[in-house]
Short mmCIF file of C-alpha atoms in Angstrom, two decimals:
data_model
loop_
_atom_site.label_atom_id
_atom_site.label_comp_id
_atom_site.label_asym_id
_atom_site.label_seq_id
_atom_site.Cartn_x
_atom_site.Cartn_y
_atom_site.Cartn_z
CA UNK A 1 82.71 63.32 97.49
CA UNK A 2 86.30 63.37 98.01
CA UNK A 3 88.28 60.81 96.12
CA UNK A 4 90.61 58.76 98.26
CA UNK A 5 92.86 57.75 95.45
CA UNK A 6 94.80 60.47 93.70
CA UNK A 7 97.17 60.29 90.72
CA UNK A 8 100.39 62.34 90.94
CA UNK A 9 100.61 64.46 87.92
CA UNK A 10 102.91 67.41 88.91
CA UNK A 11 105.66 67.49 91.56
CA UNK A 12 107.45 70.50 93.12
CA UNK A 13 110.98 69.59 94.35
CA UNK A 14 113.11 71.89 96.56
CA UNK A 15 115.85 70.13 98.49
CA UNK A 16 118.93 71.32 100.12
CA UNK A 17 120.70 67.85 99.98
CA UNK A 18 120.54 66.12 96.65
CA UNK A 19 121.53 62.61 98.28
CA UNK A 20 119.41 59.72 97.19
CA UNK A 21 117.27 62.07 94.94
CA UNK A 22 118.30 60.41 91.81
CA UNK A 23 116.44 57.25 92.59
CA UNK A 24 113.21 59.30 93.24
CA UNK A 25 113.76 61.28 90.00
CA UNK A 26 114.00 58.09 87.95
CA UNK A 27 110.73 56.84 89.34
CA UNK A 28 109.04 60.15 88.63
CA UNK A 29 110.28 60.26 85.05
CA UNK A 30 109.10 56.63 84.50
CA UNK A 31 105.60 57.70 85.63
CA UNK A 32 105.53 60.76 83.37
CA UNK A 33 105.20 63.10 86.31
CA UNK A 34 105.94 66.75 85.47
CA UNK A 35 108.53 68.33 87.77
CA UNK A 36 108.95 71.99 88.89
CA UNK A 37 111.96 72.86 90.85
CA UNK A 38 114.05 75.86 92.11
CA UNK A 39 117.71 77.02 91.75
CA UNK A 40 120.27 74.35 92.63
CA UNK A 41 117.71 71.55 92.79
CA UNK A 42 116.62 72.52 89.23
CA UNK A 43 120.20 72.45 87.97
CA UNK A 44 120.80 68.98 89.64
CA UNK A 45 117.66 67.57 88.09
CA UNK A 46 118.76 68.82 84.56
CA UNK A 47 122.25 67.36 85.04
CA UNK A 48 120.64 64.06 85.67
CA UNK A 49 119.00 64.27 82.29
CA UNK A 50 115.36 64.99 83.42
CA UNK A 51 113.03 67.58 82.10
CA UNK A 52 112.13 70.17 84.74
CA UNK A 53 110.24 73.60 84.64
CA UNK A 54 111.74 76.37 86.86
CA UNK A 55 109.60 78.06 89.62
CA UNK A 56 110.27 81.30 87.96
CA UNK A 57 108.67 80.07 84.69
CA UNK A 58 105.43 79.21 86.60
CA UNK A 59 105.36 82.41 88.64
CA UNK A 60 106.81 84.76 86.02
CA UNK A 61 108.76 86.24 88.82
CA UNK A 62 112.60 85.81 89.60
CA UNK A 63 114.28 84.53 92.63
CA UNK A 64 115.00 87.73 94.79
CA UNK A 65 117.04 88.70 97.95
CA UNK A 66 119.90 86.51 97.29
CA UNK A 67 117.54 83.34 97.01
CA UNK A 68 115.69 84.19 100.28
CA UNK A 69 112.50 84.25 98.23
CA UNK A 70 111.82 81.82 95.52
CA UNK A 71 108.72 79.73 96.06
CA UNK A 72 106.72 82.25 98.17
CA UNK A 73 104.27 83.09 95.48
CA UNK A 74 100.43 82.55 95.04
CA UNK A 75 100.97 80.50 91.88
CA UNK A 76 103.01 77.97 93.87
CA UNK A 77 101.01 77.87 97.12
CA UNK A 78 97.70 78.16 95.38
CA UNK A 79 98.65 75.10 93.31
CA UNK A 80 99.37 73.21 96.54
CA UNK A 81 96.54 74.54 98.64
CA UNK A 82 93.70 74.31 96.13
CA UNK A 83 90.91 72.06 97.15
CA UNK A 84 90.26 69.76 93.98
CA UNK A 85 86.51 69.20 94.78
CA UNK A 86 85.87 72.88 95.76
CA UNK A 87 84.24 74.71 92.77
CA UNK A 88 85.41 78.13 94.06
CA UNK A 89 89.06 76.94 94.31
CA UNK A 90 88.77 75.38 90.83
CA UNK A 91 87.46 78.48 89.30
CA UNK A 92 90.17 80.73 90.90
CA UNK A 93 93.12 78.50 89.74
CA UNK A 94 91.65 78.50 86.19
CA UNK A 95 91.25 82.26 86.28
CA UNK A 96 94.89 82.81 87.45
CA UNK A 97 96.56 80.06 85.48
CA UNK A 98 97.69 78.29 88.65
CA UNK A 99 99.03 74.68 88.12
CA UNK A 100 97.83 72.04 90.46
CA UNK A 101 100.75 70.49 92.52
CA UNK A 102 100.09 66.91 93.61
CA UNK A 103 103.49 66.18 95.22
CA UNK A 104 105.90 68.25 97.19
CA UNK A 105 109.36 66.98 98.04
CA UNK A 106 111.51 69.16 100.37
CA UNK A 107 114.66 68.77 102.32
CA UNK A 108 115.08 71.68 104.72
CA UNK A 109 118.28 73.75 105.32
CA UNK A 110 120.40 72.01 107.87
CA UNK A 111 119.72 74.56 110.76
CA UNK A 112 120.46 72.10 113.54
CA UNK A 113 123.70 70.66 111.91
CA UNK A 114 124.89 74.23 111.33
CA UNK A 115 124.39 75.19 115.01
CA UNK A 116 126.22 72.08 116.16
CA UNK A 117 129.21 72.87 113.87
CA UNK A 118 129.76 76.09 115.82
CA UNK A 119 129.29 78.36 112.88
CA UNK A 120 128.99 82.14 113.31
CA UNK A 121 125.54 83.50 113.93
CA UNK A 122 124.92 84.95 110.33
CA UNK A 123 125.57 81.56 108.75
CA UNK A 124 123.13 80.03 111.35
CA UNK A 125 120.50 82.48 110.59
CA UNK A 126 120.79 81.91 106.78
CA UNK A 127 120.04 78.34 107.41
CA UNK A 128 116.62 79.07 108.83
CA UNK A 129 114.45 77.68 105.92
CA UNK A 130 111.40 79.85 105.14
CA UNK A 131 110.06 78.61 101.83
CA UNK A 132 110.85 74.92 102.42
CA UNK A 133 109.06 74.97 105.91
CA UNK A 134 106.04 76.87 104.31
CA UNK A 135 105.78 74.28 101.45
CA UNK A 136 105.80 71.47 103.89
CA UNK A 137 103.06 72.97 106.09
CA UNK A 138 100.94 73.92 103.02
CA UNK A 139 101.18 70.51 101.49
CA UNK A 140 100.52 68.69 104.79
CA UNK A 141 97.57 70.89 105.37
CA UNK A 142 96.09 69.86 102.04
CA UNK A 143 96.75 66.15 102.48
CA UNK A 144 93.34 65.33 100.98
CA UNK A 145 94.88 66.27 97.63
CA UNK A 146 98.63 66.62 97.94
CA UNK A 147 101.36 64.20 99.24
CA UNK A 148 104.33 65.79 100.90
CA UNK A 149 107.77 64.11 101.37
CA UNK A 150 109.52 66.29 103.96
CA UNK A 151 112.84 64.75 104.62
CA UNK A 152 115.33 62.35 103.11
CA UNK A 153 114.55 59.79 105.78
CA UNK A 154 111.18 59.31 103.97
CA UNK A 155 112.56 58.62 100.50
CA UNK A 156 112.80 54.92 100.89
CA UNK A 157 109.05 54.65 101.95
CA UNK A 158 108.02 56.99 99.23
CA UNK A 159 110.09 55.15 96.65
CA UNK A 160 108.17 51.88 97.71
CA UNK A 161 104.94 53.83 97.41
CA UNK A 162 105.73 54.78 93.85
CA UNK A 163 106.77 51.34 92.97
CA UNK A 164 103.64 49.62 94.38
CA UNK A 165 101.00 51.99 93.29
CA UNK A 166 102.39 53.50 90.10
CA UNK A 167 102.00 57.07 91.16
CA UNK A 168 98.68 56.74 92.88
CA UNK A 169 98.31 57.62 96.58
CA UNK A 170 95.51 56.86 99.02
CA UNK A 171 94.11 59.21 101.57
CA UNK A 172 95.74 56.97 104.36
CA UNK A 173 99.11 57.36 102.39
CA UNK A 174 98.89 61.20 102.32
CA UNK A 175 97.64 61.59 105.83
CA UNK A 176 100.56 59.50 107.06
CA UNK A 177 103.15 61.56 105.23
CA UNK A 178 101.26 64.80 106.38
CA UNK A 179 101.87 63.60 110.01
CA UNK A 180 105.50 62.99 109.23
CA UNK A 181 105.61 66.54 107.76
CA UNK A 182 104.26 68.12 110.82
CA UNK A 183 106.71 66.25 112.91
CA UNK A 184 109.57 67.64 110.74
CA UNK A 185 108.31 71.19 111.01
CA UNK A 186 107.71 70.99 114.66
CA UNK A 187 111.20 69.65 115.36
CA UNK A 188 112.73 72.32 113.06
CA UNK A 189 110.94 75.06 114.81
CA UNK A 190 111.87 73.76 118.23
CA UNK A 191 115.53 73.74 117.37
CA UNK A 192 115.17 77.28 116.10
CA UNK A 193 113.31 78.43 119.31
CA UNK A 194 115.89 76.78 121.52
CA UNK A 195 118.72 78.44 119.76
CA UNK A 196 117.29 81.99 120.23
CA UNK A 197 116.09 81.17 123.78
CA UNK A 198 119.51 80.10 125.15
CA UNK A 199 120.32 83.59 126.00
CA UNK A 200 116.89 85.09 126.33
CA UNK A 201 115.48 82.52 128.77
CA UNK A 202 111.79 82.69 127.89
CA UNK A 203 109.74 80.61 130.41
CA UNK A 204 108.59 78.12 127.73
CA UNK A 205 109.55 74.43 127.52
CA UNK A 206 110.38 72.96 124.07
CA UNK A 207 112.27 69.76 123.53
CA UNK A 208 112.26 67.58 120.39
CA UNK A 209 114.04 64.36 119.23
CA UNK A 210 113.67 62.64 115.89
CA UNK A 211 115.67 59.63 116.73
CA UNK A 212 113.60 56.92 118.28
CA UNK A 213 114.70 53.43 119.48
CA UNK A 214 111.98 50.97 120.68
CA UNK A 215 113.30 49.24 123.83
CA UNK A 216 112.49 45.63 124.81
CA UNK A 217 110.34 47.11 127.66
CA UNK A 218 110.46 49.73 130.38
CA UNK A 219 111.50 49.41 134.06
CA UNK A 220 109.30 46.15 133.99
CA UNK A 221 108.29 43.87 131.30
CA UNK A 222 104.69 45.11 131.15
CA UNK A 223 105.76 48.64 130.41
CA UNK A 224 106.48 49.89 126.75
CA UNK A 225 109.44 52.26 126.31
CA UNK A 226 111.47 54.18 123.67
CA UNK A 227 114.58 56.05 123.77
CA UNK A 228 114.67 59.38 122.05
CA UNK A 229 118.12 60.44 121.18
CA UNK A 230 121.24 59.27 119.33
CA UNK A 231 123.34 57.07 121.59
CA UNK A 232 125.93 56.77 118.81
CA UNK A 233 126.99 60.38 119.41
CA UNK A 234 128.22 59.35 122.81
CA UNK A 235 129.02 55.56 122.81
CA UNK A 236 130.19 53.00 120.39
CA UNK A 237 128.90 49.55 121.30
CA UNK A 238 131.52 46.97 120.68
CA UNK A 239 129.75 43.85 121.93
CA UNK A 240 126.64 42.45 123.64
CA UNK A 241 122.89 42.52 123.59
CA UNK A 242 120.55 45.59 122.99
CA UNK A 243 120.75 48.14 125.97
CA UNK A 244 117.71 48.10 128.03
CA UNK A 245 115.79 50.88 129.77
CA UNK A 246 117.22 50.07 133.18
CA UNK A 247 120.66 49.87 131.74
CA UNK A 248 120.29 53.30 130.19
CA UNK A 249 119.25 54.69 133.69
CA UNK A 250 122.41 53.21 135.19
CA UNK A 251 124.64 54.22 132.39
CA UNK A 252 123.29 57.77 132.81
CA UNK A 253 124.15 57.68 136.54
CA UNK A 254 127.56 56.18 135.97
CA UNK A 255 128.68 58.64 133.30
CA UNK A 256 127.52 61.47 135.65
CA UNK A 257 129.58 60.18 138.48
CA UNK A 258 132.79 59.22 136.56
CA UNK A 259 132.83 62.72 134.98
CA UNK A 260 133.68 64.08 138.48
CA UNK A 261 137.19 62.66 138.40
CA UNK A 262 140.42 63.22 136.45
CA UNK A 263 142.28 60.50 138.63
CA UNK A 264 142.20 56.91 137.63
CA UNK A 265 138.75 55.91 138.85
CA UNK A 266 136.49 52.80 138.69
CA UNK A 267 132.82 52.85 139.62
CA UNK A 268 130.37 50.04 140.17
CA UNK A 269 126.74 51.28 139.61
CA UNK A 270 123.59 49.53 140.68
CA UNK A 271 120.06 50.99 140.50
CA UNK A 272 121.41 54.41 139.83
CA UNK A 273 123.65 54.47 143.00
CA UNK A 274 127.24 53.75 143.30
CA UNK A 275 127.99 50.56 145.29
CA UNK A 276 131.57 50.76 144.71
CA UNK A 277 134.11 53.35 143.75
CA UNK A 278 137.78 53.97 144.34
CA UNK A 279 140.66 56.18 143.02
CA UNK A 280 143.99 54.54 142.63
CA UNK A 281 147.25 54.95 140.69
CA UNK A 282 146.78 51.61 138.97
CA UNK A 283 143.43 50.62 137.19
CA UNK A 284 143.47 47.00 138.42
CA UNK A 285 143.88 48.15 142.00
CA UNK A 286 141.01 50.82 141.44
CA UNK A 287 138.79 47.92 140.30
CA UNK A 288 139.66 45.72 143.33
CA UNK A 289 139.02 48.52 145.65
CA UNK A 290 135.69 49.46 144.16
CA UNK A 291 134.43 46.01 144.08
CA UNK A 292 135.37 45.55 147.83
CA UNK A 293 132.84 48.39 148.56
CA UNK A 294 130.05 46.06 148.00
CA UNK A 295 130.86 42.74 146.12
CA UNK A 296 127.30 41.51 146.72
CA UNK A 297 125.55 44.40 144.97
CA UNK A 298 128.16 44.49 142.10
CA UNK A 299 126.39 41.39 140.78
CA UNK A 300 124.68 42.44 137.49
CA UNK A 301 125.87 46.04 137.84
CA UNK A 302 127.22 48.61 135.41
CA UNK A 303 130.90 49.28 135.44
CA UNK A 304 132.63 52.36 134.25
CA UNK A 305 136.11 53.64 134.34
CA UNK A 306 137.93 56.74 132.82
CA UNK A 307 141.03 54.91 131.75
CA UNK A 308 141.84 52.25 129.10
CA UNK A 309 140.97 48.83 130.32
CA UNK A 310 144.06 46.53 130.11
CA UNK A 311 144.41 42.79 130.13
CA UNK A 312 145.10 42.45 133.95
CA UNK A 313 142.19 44.47 134.77
CA UNK A 314 139.84 42.65 132.37
CA UNK A 315 140.91 39.40 133.92
CA UNK A 316 139.95 40.45 137.29
CA UNK A 317 136.65 42.12 136.13
CA UNK A 318 135.75 38.93 134.22
CA UNK A 319 135.60 36.95 137.50
CA UNK A 320 132.15 38.48 138.24
CA UNK A 321 128.84 38.76 136.34
CA UNK A 322 127.96 42.30 135.23
CA UNK A 323 125.81 43.66 132.45
CA UNK A 324 127.55 46.64 131.08
CA UNK A 325 131.14 48.02 131.08
CA UNK A 326 131.99 51.55 129.77
CA UNK A 327 135.57 52.93 129.21
CA UNK A 328 137.31 55.34 126.81
CA UNK A 329 139.09 52.37 125.32
CA UNK A 330 140.13 48.66 125.65
CA UNK A 331 143.41 47.09 124.58
CA UNK A 332 143.01 44.04 122.20
CA UNK A 333 143.71 41.44 124.96
CA UNK A 334 141.25 43.02 127.22
CA UNK A 335 138.59 42.94 124.56
CA UNK A 336 139.16 39.29 123.94
CA UNK A 337 138.53 38.55 127.61
CA UNK A 338 135.45 40.69 128.13
CA UNK A 339 133.95 39.37 125.02
CA UNK A 340 133.80 35.87 126.38
CA UNK A 341 130.16 36.53 127.64
CA UNK A 342 127.99 36.99 124.50
CA UNK A 343 125.35 39.17 126.13
CA UNK A 344 127.81 41.51 128.02
CA UNK A 345 127.51 45.09 126.77
CA UNK A 346 130.84 46.73 126.08
CA UNK A 347 130.82 50.43 125.32
CA UNK A 348 133.39 53.00 124.36
CA UNK A 349 132.50 56.41 125.74
CA UNK A 350 133.46 58.81 122.94
CA UNK A 351 132.35 62.04 124.72
CA UNK A 352 130.82 63.46 127.84
CA UNK A 353 127.32 64.26 128.13
CA UNK A 354 127.07 67.93 127.84
CA UNK A 355 123.35 68.76 128.49
CA UNK A 356 122.79 71.22 131.43
CA UNK A 357 119.12 70.82 131.88
CA UNK A 358 117.15 67.89 133.51
CA UNK A 359 113.26 67.29 132.95
CA UNK A 360 110.73 64.80 133.99
CA UNK A 361 107.06 64.37 133.96
CA UNK A 362 105.09 65.30 137.00
CA UNK A 363 101.28 65.19 137.48
CA UNK A 364 99.80 67.00 134.30
CA UNK A 365 103.09 68.79 133.33
CA UNK A 366 106.79 68.69 133.26
CA UNK A 367 109.45 69.75 135.79
CA UNK A 368 112.57 71.37 134.34
CA UNK A 369 115.71 72.20 136.30
CA UNK A 370 119.38 72.98 135.79
CA UNK A 371 121.64 69.94 136.30
CA UNK A 372 123.53 69.82 139.71
CA UNK A 373 126.89 70.57 138.34
CA UNK A 374 128.23 72.21 141.38
CA UNK A 375 131.13 70.32 143.05
CA UNK A 376 132.94 71.78 146.06
CA UNK A 377 136.60 72.81 145.82
CA UNK A 378 138.70 73.58 149.03
CA UNK A 379 138.10 77.24 148.70
CA UNK A 380 134.28 76.59 149.16
CA UNK A 381 134.63 74.87 152.58
CA UNK A 382 133.75 76.59 155.86
CA UNK A 383 135.61 75.15 158.69
CA UNK A 384 133.22 75.28 161.58
CA UNK A 385 134.91 73.04 164.25
CA UNK A 386 137.75 73.66 166.53
CA UNK A 387 139.72 70.86 164.83
CA UNK A 388 140.50 71.96 161.25
CA UNK A 389 141.14 69.36 158.40
CA UNK A 390 144.54 68.91 156.92
CA UNK A 391 144.98 68.86 153.10
CA UNK A 392 144.66 65.02 153.01
CA UNK A 393 141.38 65.20 154.85
CA UNK A 394 140.02 67.98 152.75
CA UNK A 395 140.71 65.94 149.68
CA UNK A 396 138.94 62.87 151.16
CA UNK A 397 135.96 64.92 152.28
CA UNK A 398 135.62 66.37 148.69
CA UNK A 399 135.88 62.79 147.29
CA UNK A 400 132.97 61.78 149.57
CA UNK A 401 130.89 64.72 148.74
CA UNK A 402 131.22 63.93 144.95
CA UNK A 403 129.83 60.52 145.63
CA UNK A 404 126.90 61.57 147.72
CA UNK A 405 125.93 64.16 145.18
CA UNK A 406 125.31 61.36 142.81
CA UNK A 407 123.37 59.09 145.53
CA UNK A 408 119.60 58.96 145.89
CA UNK A 409 118.43 60.99 148.91
CA UNK A 410 118.43 60.82 151.77
CA UNK A 411 122.00 59.93 151.45
CA UNK A 412 125.08 59.32 153.59
CA UNK A 413 128.50 58.26 152.15
CA UNK A 414 131.51 56.85 154.13
CA UNK A 415 134.86 56.79 152.54
CA UNK A 416 138.45 56.25 153.61
CA UNK A 417 141.67 56.26 151.44
CA UNK A 418 139.57 57.29 148.42
CA UNK A 419 137.43 54.19 148.56
CA UNK A 420 133.73 54.05 149.09
CA UNK A 421 133.26 51.87 152.27
CA UNK A 422 129.52 52.12 152.39
CA UNK A 423 126.53 54.29 151.55
CA UNK A 424 123.07 54.77 152.91
CA UNK A 425 120.62 55.48 150.12
CA UNK A 426 117.08 56.60 149.59
CA UNK A 427 116.20 56.59 153.24
CA UNK A 428 113.16 58.69 154.75
CA UNK A 429 115.58 59.90 157.58
CA UNK A 430 119.17 60.94 157.55
CA UNK A 431 119.93 58.91 160.56
CA UNK A 432 118.44 55.90 158.94
CA UNK A 433 120.75 56.46 155.99
CA UNK A 434 123.67 56.60 158.27
CA UNK A 435 122.65 53.40 160.19
CA UNK A 436 122.43 51.70 156.91
CA UNK A 437 125.87 52.76 155.76
CA UNK A 438 127.55 51.87 159.06
CA UNK A 439 125.95 48.40 158.97
CA UNK A 440 127.00 47.81 155.38
CA UNK A 441 130.56 48.82 156.18
CA UNK A 442 130.74 46.54 159.18
CA UNK A 443 129.21 43.61 157.14
CA UNK A 444 132.05 44.06 154.69
CA UNK A 445 134.62 44.38 157.26
CA UNK A 446 135.61 47.91 156.84
CA UNK A 447 137.44 49.72 159.54
CA UNK A 448 135.78 53.05 159.81
CA UNK A 449 138.47 54.41 162.04
CA UNK A 450 139.43 57.81 160.69
CA UNK A 451 136.86 57.50 157.80
CA UNK A 452 134.97 60.52 156.65
CA UNK A 453 131.16 61.11 156.24
CA UNK A 454 129.46 63.00 153.58
CA UNK A 455 125.78 64.04 153.72
CA UNK A 456 123.64 65.42 150.79
CA UNK A 457 121.72 67.68 153.18
CA UNK A 458 122.14 69.24 156.63
CA UNK A 459 121.75 67.41 159.91
CA UNK A 460 118.57 68.37 161.71
CA UNK A 461 119.99 67.01 165.04
CA UNK A 462 123.31 66.04 166.42
CA UNK A 463 122.37 62.26 166.54
CA UNK A 464 123.99 61.61 163.21
CA UNK A 465 127.47 62.96 164.09
CA UNK A 466 127.16 61.10 167.49
CA UNK A 467 126.54 57.82 165.66
CA UNK A 468 129.43 58.59 163.22
CA UNK A 469 131.82 59.25 166.16
CA UNK A 470 131.05 56.00 167.86
CA UNK A 471 131.69 54.21 164.58
CA UNK A 472 135.10 55.75 164.32
CA UNK A 473 134.48 58.44 161.87
CA UNK A 474 136.58 61.67 162.45
CA UNK A 475 135.67 64.09 159.73
CA UNK A 476 132.31 65.24 158.35
CA UNK A 477 131.18 67.20 155.31
CA UNK A 478 127.69 68.64 154.90
CA UNK A 479 125.90 71.71 153.51
CA UNK A 480 124.90 73.10 156.93
CA UNK A 481 122.00 75.37 157.21
CA UNK A 482 119.98 73.69 160.06
CA UNK A 483 118.76 75.75 162.88
CA UNK A 484 120.40 73.25 165.15
CA UNK A 485 123.92 73.23 163.44
CA UNK A 486 125.37 74.55 166.72
CA UNK A 487 124.37 71.25 168.35
CA UNK A 488 126.31 69.18 165.75
CA UNK A 489 129.24 71.59 165.94
CA UNK A 490 129.33 71.43 169.70
CA UNK A 491 129.29 67.57 169.62
CA UNK A 492 132.06 67.53 167.11
CA UNK A 493 134.15 69.86 169.25
CA UNK A 494 133.58 67.86 172.35
CA UNK A 495 134.69 64.66 170.72
CA UNK A 496 137.71 66.08 168.64
CA UNK A 497 135.91 65.63 165.28
CA UNK A 498 136.24 68.02 162.37
CA UNK A 499 133.28 69.24 160.23
CA UNK A 500 133.10 71.46 157.33
CA UNK A 501 130.16 73.21 155.64
CA UNK A 502 129.82 73.42 151.88
CA UNK A 503 126.75 75.73 151.65
CA UNK A 504 125.43 73.46 148.80
CA UNK A 505 122.66 70.89 149.15
CA UNK A 506 122.66 67.93 146.83
CA UNK A 507 119.29 66.35 147.01
CA UNK A 508 118.70 63.71 144.30
CA UNK A 509 115.29 62.09 143.86
#
């Protein structure tokens, strides 16, 4: 019969970072637990005034290859993997003088952090932990008899365990820490694989995040949800309630769109689509123009700008209800105004989101694709109509295409003077998306005379350019590629419209 409760008698400690280890050492010494350790960890333990045996003393073998091989020895792994109730194992560890090890504490080489630091490859390779990861897996496998602490993040829980149970551990304790350990080893190996695979491109999907934050709920109150990642890397939250699942979706969409612009821009985002956006020399004017795009949908939206928010702009923004505002900075007076609503989420965006992949669940698998980072420049445009666009029209068309690229398909975007007049989003036909956009623009009293139209995909028929012309639109940007492109081109030529092809579709689902 396996004993559920086990007394820790001997511990092996091998850690890269010594932070917070002193508290653990104090507890182990107080419980008269023997310690075996390696190199720098052993020296640290001795400096703290505690007795410790070296691994070399146990194995009667030195650390070799510049420290690459220290713990990889049968007397260490035999002591971890031996099954305490197995008569064969018991006989062998007695025969070979192998000490039983009941506790393994490891903190791995910081491979992930070294990669992020931009270190040269040889330094990165040297931070691939071999002995530590092997110790973790061995101890976790033998959780019936051994407890493994595989990360500094587990010190607090382990410290409480020592305090409460005086060095005793239950099977439930050991199995829980084993699960933590396999999580650590899995994440570690994933980071190493992805580092090597960035240039090799093996068709294998690996993704891992240790940081988890429980959200209030998902898209709806009956759905549980978590965010895996570290938002603090990208944002500093200055004020407001917890960020929700739906907030995060809108924030993701908003940061993607605002990243398209260097000019002073303001975006109002609602349900992952821009309901207002404008470029202006002055931030307050950019806000007013963005809000005018759809002041109804802006209620409860997510706002984002790429410039510091000043007092005048904050006063104007504060006139409506919104959930989130994101900016690179705020002046003191602006913050005082914006903080008047206690639940309003105020974020500073510290850096751009640099991921170049997207993935989502689908059926019984996962879809992975490159992010759509292609945005047209004037040199990409193909002029297909008799009437050619001037430089001002080209700039307006590219502005409109950037917006439609970030709009749910089927999508049509209408702009004028670097302001979103209206958009048609998520429609099952392109012509319906255009009808929706024209209807919204008229509802909010926009004059579409000399406005431009952007489409995320080609026009299968000429009906869309015909509707656009009747609304006053004079220039069109679209990918092209329909077998009936000539019909749309012919209509434009007959009605003095200009149309350019980009050659790039921007579906977004």
